[in-house]
Coordinates of C-alpha atoms and ligand atoms in Angstrom, one line a residue:
Chain B
X1410 CA 164.9 124.5 65.1
X1411 CA 162.9 123.8 68.1
X1412 CA 161.6 127.5 68.1
X1413 CA 160.1 127.1 64.6
X1414 CA 158.4 124.2 64.8
X1415 CA 158.8 120.5 62.5
X1416 CA 156.7 121.8 59.7
X1417 CA 157.3 125.8 59.5
X1418 CA 154.0 126.7 60.7
X1419 CA 155.6 129.5 62.6
X1420 CA 156.8 131.1 59.3
X1421 CA 154.9 133.5 57.2
X1422 CA 153.1 135.6 59.5
X1423 CA 150.0 137.2 58.2
X1424 CA 150.0 140.8 58.9
X1425 CA 147.1 141.5 61.5
X1426 CA 145.0 144.7 60.1
X1427 CA 142.2 145.0 62.8
X1428 CA 141.1 148.3 63.6
X1429 CA 138.0 146.5 64.5
X1430 CA 139.5 145.1 67.7
X1431 CA 140.3 149.0 68.7
X1432 CA 136.9 149.7 68.1
X1433 CA 135.5 146.4 69.5
X1434 CA 137.8 147.5 72.7
X1435 CA 136.1 150.9 72.9
X1436 CA 132.7 149.4 72.5
X1437 CA 133.2 146.6 75.2
X1438 CA 134.4 149.3 77.8
X1439 CA 131.6 151.7 76.7
X1440 CA 128.8 149.1 77.1
X1441 CA 130.1 148.5 80.5
X1442 CA 130.0 152.3 81.5
X1443 CA 126.6 152.9 79.7
X1444 CA 125.0 149.9 81.5
X1445 CA 126.3 151.0 84.8
X1446 CA 125.7 154.8 84.5
X1447 CA 123.1 155.8 81.6
X1448 CA 119.7 154.2 83.4
X1449 CA 120.5 156.2 86.5
X1450 CA 121.4 159.6 84.2
X1451 CA 118.0 159.1 82.7
X1452 CA 116.4 159.0 85.9
X1453 CA 117.9 161.8 87.1
X1454 CA 118.0 164.3 84.2
X1455 CA 114.7 163.1 82.1
X1456 CA 112.4 162.0 85.3
X1457 CA 113.5 163.4 88.7
X1458 CA 114.8 166.9 87.7
X1459 CA 111.4 167.9 85.6
X1460 CA 109.1 166.2 88.1
X1461 CA 107.5 167.7 91.1
X1462 CA 106.4 171.0 91.9
X1463 CA 108.5 174.4 91.2
X1464 CA 110.1 174.5 94.6
X1465 CA 111.1 170.9 94.8
X1466 CA 112.3 171.3 91.0
X1467 CA 114.3 174.4 91.8
X1468 CA 116.0 172.5 94.9
X1469 CA 116.8 169.7 92.5
X1470 CA 118.3 171.8 89.9
X1471 CA 120.5 173.7 92.2
X1472 CA 121.6 170.2 93.7
X1473 CA 122.2 169.1 90.2
X1474 CA 124.2 172.0 89.2
X1475 CA 126.6 171.7 92.3
X1476 CA 126.7 168.1 91.6
X1477 CA 127.9 167.9 88.1
X1478 CA 130.1 171.1 88.5
X1479 CA 132.9 169.6 90.8
X1480 CA 136.1 168.8 88.8
X1481 CA 136.7 165.2 89.7
X1482 CA 132.9 164.4 88.7
X1483 CA 133.4 166.4 85.2
X1484 CA 136.5 164.1 84.4
X1485 CA 134.3 161.1 85.5
X1486 CA 131.3 162.5 83.6
X1487 CA 133.6 163.1 80.3
X1488 CA 134.9 159.5 80.6
X1489 CA 131.7 157.7 80.8
X1490 CA 130.0 160.0 78.2
X1491 CA 132.9 159.3 75.8
X1492 CA 133.2 155.6 76.4
X1493 CA 129.3 155.4 76.3
X1494 CA 129.3 157.3 72.7
X1495 CA 131.7 155.0 71.2
X1496 CA 129.8 152.0 72.3
X1497 CA 126.7 153.4 71.0
X1498 CA 128.4 154.3 67.6
X1499 CA 130.1 150.9 67.2
X1500 CA 126.8 149.2 67.5
X1501 CA 125.0 151.3 65.3
X1502 CA 127.3 150.4 62.7
X1503 CA 127.2 146.7 63.3
X1504 CA 123.3 146.6 63.4
X1505 CA 123.5 148.8 59.9
X1506 CA 125.9 146.0 58.4
X1507 CA 123.8 143.2 59.8
X1508 CA 120.8 145.1 57.9
X1509 CA 122.1 144.8 54.7
X1510 CA 125.0 147.4 54.5
X1511 CA 127.8 145.2 55.2
X1512 CA 129.3 146.2 51.9
X1513 CA 129.7 149.6 53.6
X1514 CA 131.3 148.7 56.6
X1515 CA 134.4 150.9 55.9
X1516 CA 132.4 153.9 55.1
X1517 CA 130.0 153.7 57.8
X1518 CA 132.9 154.4 60.2
X1519 CA 132.7 158.0 59.5
X1520 CA 129.6 158.7 60.4
X1521 CA 129.7 156.3 63.2
X1522 CA 132.8 157.1 64.7
X1523 CA 133.0 160.4 63.3
X1524 CA 129.8 161.5 65.4
X1525 CA 131.2 160.0 68.3
X1526 CA 134.2 161.9 68.2
X1527 CA 132.3 165.2 67.5
X1528 CA 130.1 164.5 70.4
X1529 CA 133.2 163.6 72.7
X1530 CA 134.9 167.0 71.8
X1531 CA 131.7 168.8 72.4
X1532 CA 131.3 167.0 75.9
X1533 CA 134.5 168.1 76.6
X1534 CA 134.1 171.5 75.8
X1535 CA 131.0 171.7 77.9
X1536 CA 132.2 170.3 80.8
X1537 CA 135.3 172.7 80.6
X1538 CA 132.5 175.3 81.1
X1539 CA 132.3 176.3 77.3
X1540 CA 128.5 176.2 76.7
X1541 CA 128.5 178.6 73.5
X1542 CA 128.1 175.9 71.3
X1543 CA 124.2 175.4 72.5
Chain K
X117 CA 137.9 125.4 47.1
X118 CA 134.9 124.7 45.0
X119 CA 131.8 125.8 46.5
X120 CA 129.4 125.0 43.5
X121 CA 126.0 124.0 44.2
X122 CA 122.9 126.1 44.4
X123 CA 122.8 129.0 46.6
X124 CA 119.7 130.2 48.5
X125 CA 119.0 133.7 47.7
X126 CA 120.0 136.3 50.6
X127 CA 117.3 136.7 53.1
X128 CA 117.1 140.4 53.9
X129 CA 114.1 139.9 56.5
X130 CA 116.4 137.5 58.4
X131 CA 115.8 139.0 61.7
X132 CA 112.0 138.4 61.9
X133 CA 112.6 134.5 61.3
X134 CA 113.4 133.7 64.8
X135 CA 112.3 135.1 68.2
X136 CA 115.9 135.0 69.2
X137 CA 116.6 137.6 66.3
X138 CA 114.0 139.8 67.2
X139 CA 115.4 139.9 70.6
X140 CA 118.8 140.4 69.5
X141 CA 117.5 143.4 67.0
X142 CA 115.8 145.4 70.2
X143 CA 118.8 145.1 72.1
X144 CA 121.1 146.5 69.0
X145 CA 118.2 149.3 68.7
X146 CA 118.8 150.4 72.4
X147 CA 122.2 151.9 71.4
X148 CA 120.1 154.2 68.9
X149 CA 118.1 155.5 71.7
X150 CA 121.0 156.0 74.3
X151 CA 123.1 157.5 71.7
X152 CA 120.1 159.9 71.4
X153 CA 119.9 160.4 75.1
X154 CA 123.4 161.3 75.8
X155 CA 123.0 164.0 73.3
X156 CA 120.3 165.3 75.2
X157 CA 122.1 164.8 78.6
X158 CA 125.0 167.3 77.1
X159 CA 122.5 169.9 76.3
X160 CA 121.4 169.5 79.9
X161 CA 124.9 169.7 81.1
X162 CA 125.5 172.8 78.9
X163 CA 122.6 174.5 80.0
X164 CA 123.7 174.4 83.7
X165 CA 126.9 176.2 82.7
X166 CA 124.7 178.8 80.7
X167 CA 123.3 180.4 84.3
X168 CA 120.3 179.6 86.5
X169 CA 117.6 181.2 84.1
X170 CA 118.7 179.1 81.1
X171 CA 118.9 176.0 83.1
X172 CA 115.5 176.7 84.8
X173 CA 114.0 177.2 81.5
X174 CA 115.5 174.0 80.0
X175 CA 114.1 172.0 83.0
X176 CA 110.7 173.6 82.0
X177 CA 110.9 172.3 78.5
X178 CA 112.0 168.9 79.7
X179 CA 108.8 168.7 82.0
X180 CA 106.4 168.7 78.9
X181 CA 104.9 165.4 78.0
X182 CA 106.9 164.8 74.4
X183 CA 110.2 165.1 76.7
X184 CA 108.9 163.0 79.5
X185 CA 107.7 160.3 76.9
X186 CA 111.1 160.4 75.0
X187 CA 112.8 160.1 78.2
X188 CA 110.6 156.8 79.3
X189 CA 111.7 155.2 76.0
X190 CA 115.6 156.2 76.7
X191 CA 114.7 154.7 80.3
X192 CA 113.4 151.5 78.9
X193 CA 116.4 151.2 76.4
X194 CA 118.9 151.9 78.7
X195 CA 117.6 149.3 81.2
X196 CA 117.2 146.8 78.4
X197 CA 120.9 147.3 77.5
X198 CA 122.3 147.1 81.0
X199 CA 119.9 143.7 81.4
X200 CA 121.2 142.3 78.1
X201 CA 124.8 143.6 79.0
X202 CA 125.0 141.9 82.1
X203 CA 122.8 138.9 80.7
X204 CA 126.0 138.1 78.6
X205 CA 128.4 138.6 81.5
X206 CA 128.7 134.9 82.3
X207 CA 129.4 133.7 78.9
X208 CA 131.7 136.4 78.2
X209 CA 133.5 136.3 81.2
X210 CA 133.7 133.0 82.8
X211 CA 135.1 133.0 86.2
X212 CA 136.5 129.6 87.2
X213 CA 137.3 128.8 90.9
X214 CA 139.4 125.8 90.4
X215 CA 137.4 123.2 88.3
X216 CA 134.0 124.7 89.1
X217 CA 132.7 127.7 87.2
X218 CA 131.2 130.5 88.7
X219 CA 127.5 130.0 88.4
X220 CA 125.6 132.4 86.1
X221 CA 122.9 134.0 88.5
X222 CA 125.9 134.7 90.8
X223 CA 128.4 135.9 88.3
X224 CA 125.5 138.4 86.9
X225 CA 125.0 139.8 90.8
X226 CA 128.9 140.1 91.4
X227 CA 129.8 141.5 88.0
X228 CA 126.5 143.1 86.9
X229 CA 123.7 143.8 89.1
X230 CA 125.3 144.5 92.4
X231 CA 127.5 147.1 90.8
X232 CA 124.6 148.4 88.9
X233 CA 122.7 149.0 91.7
X234 CA 125.2 150.5 93.8
X235 CA 126.4 152.9 91.0
X236 CA 122.8 154.1 90.3
X237 CA 121.9 154.5 93.8
X238 CA 125.2 156.8 94.2
X239 CA 124.6 158.6 91.0
X240 CA 121.1 159.7 92.0
X241 CA 121.9 160.7 95.4
X242 CA 125.1 162.6 94.3
X243 CA 123.4 164.6 91.5
X244 CA 120.1 165.4 94.0
X245 CA 121.4 165.6 97.2
Chain N
X1481 CA 94.9 109.0 75.5
X1482 CA 95.0 105.4 75.8
X1483 CA 94.6 105.3 72.2
X1484 CA 98.1 106.9 72.4
X1485 CA 99.6 104.4 74.7
X1486 CA 98.4 101.7 72.6
X1487 CA 100.1 103.1 69.7
X1488 CA 103.4 103.8 71.8
X1489 CA 103.8 100.3 73.0
X1490 CA 103.1 99.0 69.8
X1491 CA 105.7 101.1 68.3
X1492 CA 108.2 99.6 71.1
X1493 CA 107.3 96.1 69.8
X1494 CA 107.7 97.2 66.4
X1495 CA 111.2 98.7 67.1
X1496 CA 112.3 95.4 67.8
X1497 CA 112.5 94.5 64.0
X1498 CA 114.0 97.5 63.0
X1499 CA 117.1 97.4 60.9
X1500 CA 119.4 100.5 60.8
X1501 CA 118.3 102.6 57.9
X1502 CA 115.0 100.7 57.1
X1503 CA 112.8 100.9 60.1
X1504 CA 109.3 99.3 60.1
X1505 CA 106.5 101.0 60.0
X1506 CA 104.0 100.2 62.9
X1507 CA 101.2 102.8 63.1
X1508 CA 98.4 103.1 60.4
X1509 CA 98.4 107.1 60.7
X1510 CA 100.6 109.0 58.8
X1511 CA 102.5 112.3 58.6
X1512 CA 103.2 114.4 55.6
X1513 CA 107.1 115.0 54.7
X1514 CA 108.0 118.0 52.3
X1515 CA 111.4 117.5 51.2
X1516 CA 113.7 120.2 49.7
X1517 CA 114.7 118.4 46.1
X1518 CA 117.4 119.6 44.1
X1519 CA 119.4 117.5 41.6
X1520 CA 121.9 120.2 39.7
X1521 CA 121.9 117.7 36.5
X1522 CA 118.1 118.4 36.1
X1523 CA 116.9 121.0 38.3
X1524 CA 117.6 124.6 37.5
X1525 CA 115.7 125.5 40.5
X1526 CA 115.3 123.5 43.9
X1527 CA 111.4 122.6 44.5
X1528 CA 109.6 120.8 47.6
X1529 CA 108.3 117.1 47.1
X1530 CA 105.6 115.5 49.6
X1531 CA 105.7 112.2 50.9
X1532 CA 103.2 110.5 53.1
X1533 CA 105.2 108.4 55.8
X1534 CA 103.9 106.1 58.6
X1535 CA 103.8 107.9 61.7
X1536 CA 105.2 106.4 64.5
X1537 CA 105.7 108.0 67.9
X1538 CA 109.3 106.3 68.3
X1539 CA 110.7 107.8 64.9
X1540 CA 112.6 110.7 64.4
X1541 CA 112.9 112.7 61.3
X1542 CA 115.9 111.0 60.1
X1543 CA 113.9 107.4 60.2
X1544 CA 110.9 109.0 58.3
X1545 CA 113.5 110.3 55.5
X1546 CA 115.3 106.6 55.6
X1547 CA 111.8 105.0 55.1
X1548 CA 111.0 107.5 52.2
X1549 CA 114.5 106.6 50.7
X1550 CA 114.1 102.7 51.1
X1551 CA 110.3 102.6 50.4
X1552 CA 109.3 105.1 48.2
X1553 CA 111.9 107.2 46.4
X1554 CA 115.6 105.9 46.3
X1555 CA 116.9 109.5 44.6
X1556 CA 116.5 111.4 47.9
X1557 CA 120.0 112.2 48.9
X1558 CA 121.0 113.0 52.6
X1559 CA 123.6 112.4 54.9
X1560 CA 123.6 110.6 58.5
X1561 CA 125.6 108.0 60.0
X1562 CA 125.3 107.5 63.8
X1563 CA 121.7 108.2 64.5
X1564 CA 122.4 108.9 68.4
X1565 CA 123.5 112.8 67.8
X1566 CA 127.5 112.1 67.9
X1567 CA 128.4 112.3 64.3
X1568 CA 127.0 115.6 63.3
X1569 CA 126.3 114.5 59.6
X1570 CA 122.6 114.8 59.9
X1571 CA 121.8 118.2 60.7
X1572 CA 118.9 120.1 58.5
X1573 CA 116.5 122.8 58.7
X1574 CA 113.5 120.9 60.2
X1575 CA 110.3 123.7 59.7
X1576 CA 113.0 126.4 59.6
X1577 CA 114.9 125.2 62.6
X1578 CA 118.2 123.9 62.5
X1579 CA 118.4 120.7 64.1
X1580 CA 120.0 117.2 64.2
X1581 CA 117.3 115.2 62.3
X1582 CA 118.2 112.2 64.3
X1583 CA 117.4 113.9 67.5
X1584 CA 113.9 115.5 66.2
X1585 CA 110.9 113.5 67.2
X1586 CA 108.0 113.4 64.5
X1587 CA 106.0 113.3 67.9
X1588 CA 106.9 117.0 68.2
X1589 CA 105.5 118.0 64.8
X1590 CA 102.5 115.3 64.3
X1591 CA 100.0 116.0 63.0
X1592 CA 101.2 118.8 61.0
X1593 CA 103.5 118.3 57.6
X1594 CA 107.1 118.5 58.4
X1595 CA 109.2 120.6 56.0
X1596 CA 112.8 119.4 56.0
X1597 CA 115.3 121.6 54.0
X1598 CA 119.2 121.4 53.6
X1599 CA 120.8 123.8 56.2
X1600 CA 120.7 127.6 55.5
X1601 CA 123.9 129.5 54.8
X1602 CA 125.5 126.9 53.0
X1603 CA 125.7 125.7 49.2
X1604 CA 123.3 123.3 48.4
X1605 CA 125.1 120.0 46.4
X1606 CA 121.8 117.9 46.0
X1607 CA 118.6 117.3 48.2
X1608 CA 119.6 117.8 51.6
X1609 CA 123.3 117.8 51.3
X1610 CA 125.0 121.0 51.7
X1611 CA 128.4 121.4 50.7
X1612 CA 131.2 121.4 53.5
X1613 CA 134.0 122.6 51.7
X1614 CA 133.9 126.3 53.2
X1615 CA 133.2 125.1 56.5
X1616 CA 136.4 122.9 56.5
X1617 CA 138.3 125.6 55.3
X1618 CA 137.3 127.7 58.0
X1619 CA 138.3 125.1 60.5
X1620 CA 141.5 124.7 59.3
X1621 CA 142.4 128.2 59.2
X1622 CA 142.2 128.5 63.1
X1623 CA 144.9 125.8 63.3
X1624 CA 143.0 123.5 65.4
X1625 CA 145.7 121.5 66.7
X1626 CA 148.3 121.7 69.7
X1627 CA 151.3 123.9 68.5
X1628 CA 154.1 123.5 70.6
X1629 CA 157.5 125.3 70.9
X1630 CA 159.2 122.1 71.7
X1631 CA 157.0 119.5 69.3
X1632 CA 160.1 117.4 69.0
X1633 CA 161.1 117.3 72.8
X1634 CA 159.2 114.6 74.4
X1635 CA 162.2 113.8 76.8
X1636 CA 160.2 115.4 79.9
X1637 CA 157.2 113.1 79.5
X1638 CA 153.7 113.7 78.4
X1639 CA 152.5 117.0 78.5
X1640 CA 150.3 117.3 81.9
X1641 CA 147.4 119.1 82.7
X1642 CA 145.4 119.7 85.9
X1643 CA 141.7 119.3 85.6
X1644 CA 141.5 123.0 86.3
X1645 CA 143.4 123.6 83.4
X1646 CA 141.3 121.2 81.4
X1647 CA 137.8 122.8 82.6
X1648 CA 138.8 126.0 81.2
X1649 CA 138.2 124.8 77.5
X1650 CA 136.7 121.4 78.1
X1651 CA 133.0 122.7 77.0
X1652 CA 134.7 124.1 73.4
X1653 CA 135.9 120.7 72.7
X1654 CA 132.7 119.3 72.8
X1655 CA 131.8 120.0 69.1
X1656 CA 130.6 117.5 66.5
X1657 CA 130.8 119.8 63.6
X1658 CA 127.3 119.6 62.9
X1659 CA 127.0 123.0 61.4
X1660 CA 123.9 123.8 63.2
X1661 CA 125.4 127.1 64.3
X1662 CA 126.5 128.2 61.2
X1663 CA 122.8 127.6 59.7
X1664 CA 121.4 129.8 63.0
X1665 CA 124.1 132.7 62.1
X1666 CA 122.8 135.8 60.5
X1667 CA 126.5 136.6 60.0
X1668 CA 127.7 133.6 58.6
X1669 CA 125.1 134.3 55.9
X1670 CA 126.0 137.8 55.0
X1671 CA 130.0 137.7 55.5
X1672 CA 132.1 135.2 53.4
X1673 CA 135.1 135.8 55.5
X1674 CA 133.4 135.4 58.9
X1675 CA 135.0 132.0 60.3
X1676 CA 131.7 131.5 62.3
X1677 CA 130.7 129.8 65.7
X1678 CA 132.4 126.3 65.6
X1679 CA 135.6 127.3 64.1
X1680 CA 136.1 130.2 66.2
X1681 CA 134.9 128.2 69.3
X1682 CA 137.5 125.7 68.3
X1683 CA 140.3 128.4 67.7
X1684 CA 139.6 129.6 71.1
X1685 CA 139.5 125.9 72.6
X1686 CA 143.0 125.7 71.6
X1687 CA 143.9 129.2 72.9
X1688 CA 142.8 128.5 76.3
X1689 CA 144.5 125.1 76.4
X1690 CA 147.3 125.3 78.9
X1691 CA 149.6 122.7 76.9
X1692 CA 149.5 125.0 73.6
X1693 CA 151.9 127.9 72.4
X1694 CA 149.7 129.0 69.4
X1695 CA 147.9 131.6 70.5
X1696 CA 149.9 134.1 68.6
X1697 CA 149.7 132.2 65.5
X1698 CA 145.8 131.8 65.7
X1699 CA 145.5 135.5 66.5
X1700 CA 147.0 136.6 63.4
X1701 CA 144.2 134.7 61.6
X1702 CA 141.2 135.8 64.1
X1703 CA 142.6 139.5 64.4
X1704 CA 141.8 140.0 60.8
X1705 CA 138.9 142.6 60.0
X1706 CA 136.6 139.8 59.0
X1707 CA 137.5 136.8 60.8
X1708 CA 135.4 137.2 64.3
X1709 CA 134.5 140.9 64.7
X1710 CA 131.5 140.6 62.4
X1711 CA 130.2 138.6 65.4
X1712 CA 127.5 141.1 66.8
X1713 CA 126.6 138.4 69.6
X1714 CA 123.3 137.5 68.1
X1715 CA 123.5 134.4 70.2
X1716 CA 121.4 132.0 68.4
X1717 CA 124.0 129.4 67.5
X1718 CA 124.5 128.4 71.4
X1719 CA 120.5 128.2 71.1
X1720 CA 120.8 125.8 68.6
X1721 CA 124.3 123.6 69.5
X1722 CA 123.2 120.0 70.5
X1723 CA 126.1 119.8 72.4
X1724 CA 125.9 123.0 74.6
X1725 CA 129.6 124.0 72.9
X1726 CA 128.2 128.0 73.6
X1727 CA 130.3 129.1 70.8
X1728 CA 128.7 132.5 71.1
X1729 CA 130.4 132.8 74.5
X1730 CA 133.6 131.6 72.9
X1731 CA 133.7 134.0 70.4
X1732 CA 133.6 137.0 72.9
X1733 CA 135.8 135.5 75.1
X1734 CA 138.0 135.0 72.0
X1735 CA 137.5 139.0 71.0
X1736 CA 138.4 140.0 74.9
X1737 CA 141.6 137.9 74.0
X1738 CA 142.0 139.5 70.5
X1739 CA 141.6 143.2 71.7
X1740 CA 144.6 142.2 74.6
X1741 CA 146.6 140.8 71.7
X1742 CA 146.1 144.4 69.8
X1743 CA 147.1 146.4 72.3
X1744 CA 149.6 144.3 73.5
X1745 CA 151.2 144.5 70.3
X1746 CA 151.4 148.5 70.5
X1747 CA 153.6 147.7 73.7
X1748 CA 155.8 145.2 72.4
X1749 CA 156.0 145.1 68.6
X1750 CA 155.6 142.2 66.3
X1751 CA 158.6 139.8 66.3
X1752 CA 160.1 141.0 69.6
X1753 CA 158.5 139.0 71.8
X1754 CA 158.0 135.9 69.7
Ligands
LIG1173 S1 129.5 124.4 68.0 FE1 127.5 123.4 68.3 S2 126.2 124.0 66.9 FE2 128.5 124.4 66.1 S3 129.1 122.6 65.0 FE3 129.8 122.3 67.1 S4 128.1 121.1 68.0 FE4 127.2 121.9 66.1
LIG1174 S1 123.1 111.0 62.6 FE1 125.0 111.1 63.8 S2 124.4 113.2 64.7 FE2 122.5 112.7 63.9

């Protein structure tokens, strides 16, 4: 009697059906990872690696190769990349919804999360040392 | 629940109506650029494993103006993502010390900019040392 | 400049004679108000109607609309009550911006015309009045009341709360249901099932209340796909809110809480813990 409340409000639980909670959690965690790491990644691979005269570039290239070759770094990289991918996928999906594709919110999961999943698998292969895909 | 009355037409160009909507749109678009960058980043990582010659060739390609420009855009997008993401921290994760709420700037520094700078410095140092 | 001051003081003298709902004009200058008009029994489509209104620096947009209704056109229909920003009934779009018309001074628009429309994202019932039905349903959906496991048991006295516990939700309890945030939210306009800023902030207010036991019940509603996950943190709801409720912040917090509940349900299947 006491636990059901006086007017039965506790009865008739509505079924929870929120895959959205799951995707949002990935989005959120990925947002943190992307914010912390991606700017630095871009600076390293997009600016510092290719910049400078050949000698400097060669030294940097070697350092980069060794730095990302250590297995704990590979695992960390995989985590950061996968979460960041799902962050982007979720945001892209919701942006498309906000811009008029809301009625396809379910359908949009396929290219968005599917794409993130495919890229994640690729990342796992790449970091395992399997480079045959590119 | 009667929802009668006149319904105004949908505003498809809603995102142009307020400066705040435009800022929102720019923030959301960072995800497209970051997704693109992550794919390029994976190519870079895969080239590392493909041997010194393959990697040197790829790095050489990255130094061409088109790729440099693309990376500048990606950098702006990633930095803007970080700024807007950490900017939301005080709203999304309020911290209370008793009755007092940690002020927004301090929350942003402690939970955003501080870790961001630290992580960035470590990443750049580790990857190019 | 001196003329401005003169008219301002004239306004103050004049304001002594003002009666609620029937302000007295005290300035020769005028300002144009373009009102959104729609009478369902005669109009198939809405139209705009212009009115010349005496300009008074002390007037707010609501004063000007009241003046029109009292002196020019009694058919103009609008909502208002307190004239002091606490009842939440006078929200309208003024030059495209959702505002409390009792807090929007003509001064900030003069000498340009002021265009007044009913709040967007709501069906229009008549002129400047929107239908609140959907909004009320959404407020009700989040069970905005204290839910206790021991609701009948007050033998222990009142349910106490420390100032620190109060601080956790106080901001979210300041809402006056003016619906400005719904007019500022693009997701409200596109997604019927989205509960919207004020309702979600209110639900979160109770979820954060140390005296409440209803979080799980509310989460049953808030965890459904449409209820809150459509929010993309545009954030304009918090910009337009006249009471600094920060519904955008509340929703992000509610999402984090919802995600926790979601994962907890895996560890502790439904019913087992309740
Ligand atoms: S949250 Fe703010 S804007 Fe929204 S209804 Fe409440 S007081 Fe008005
Ligand atoms: S008339 Fe009450 S809030 Fe404006």
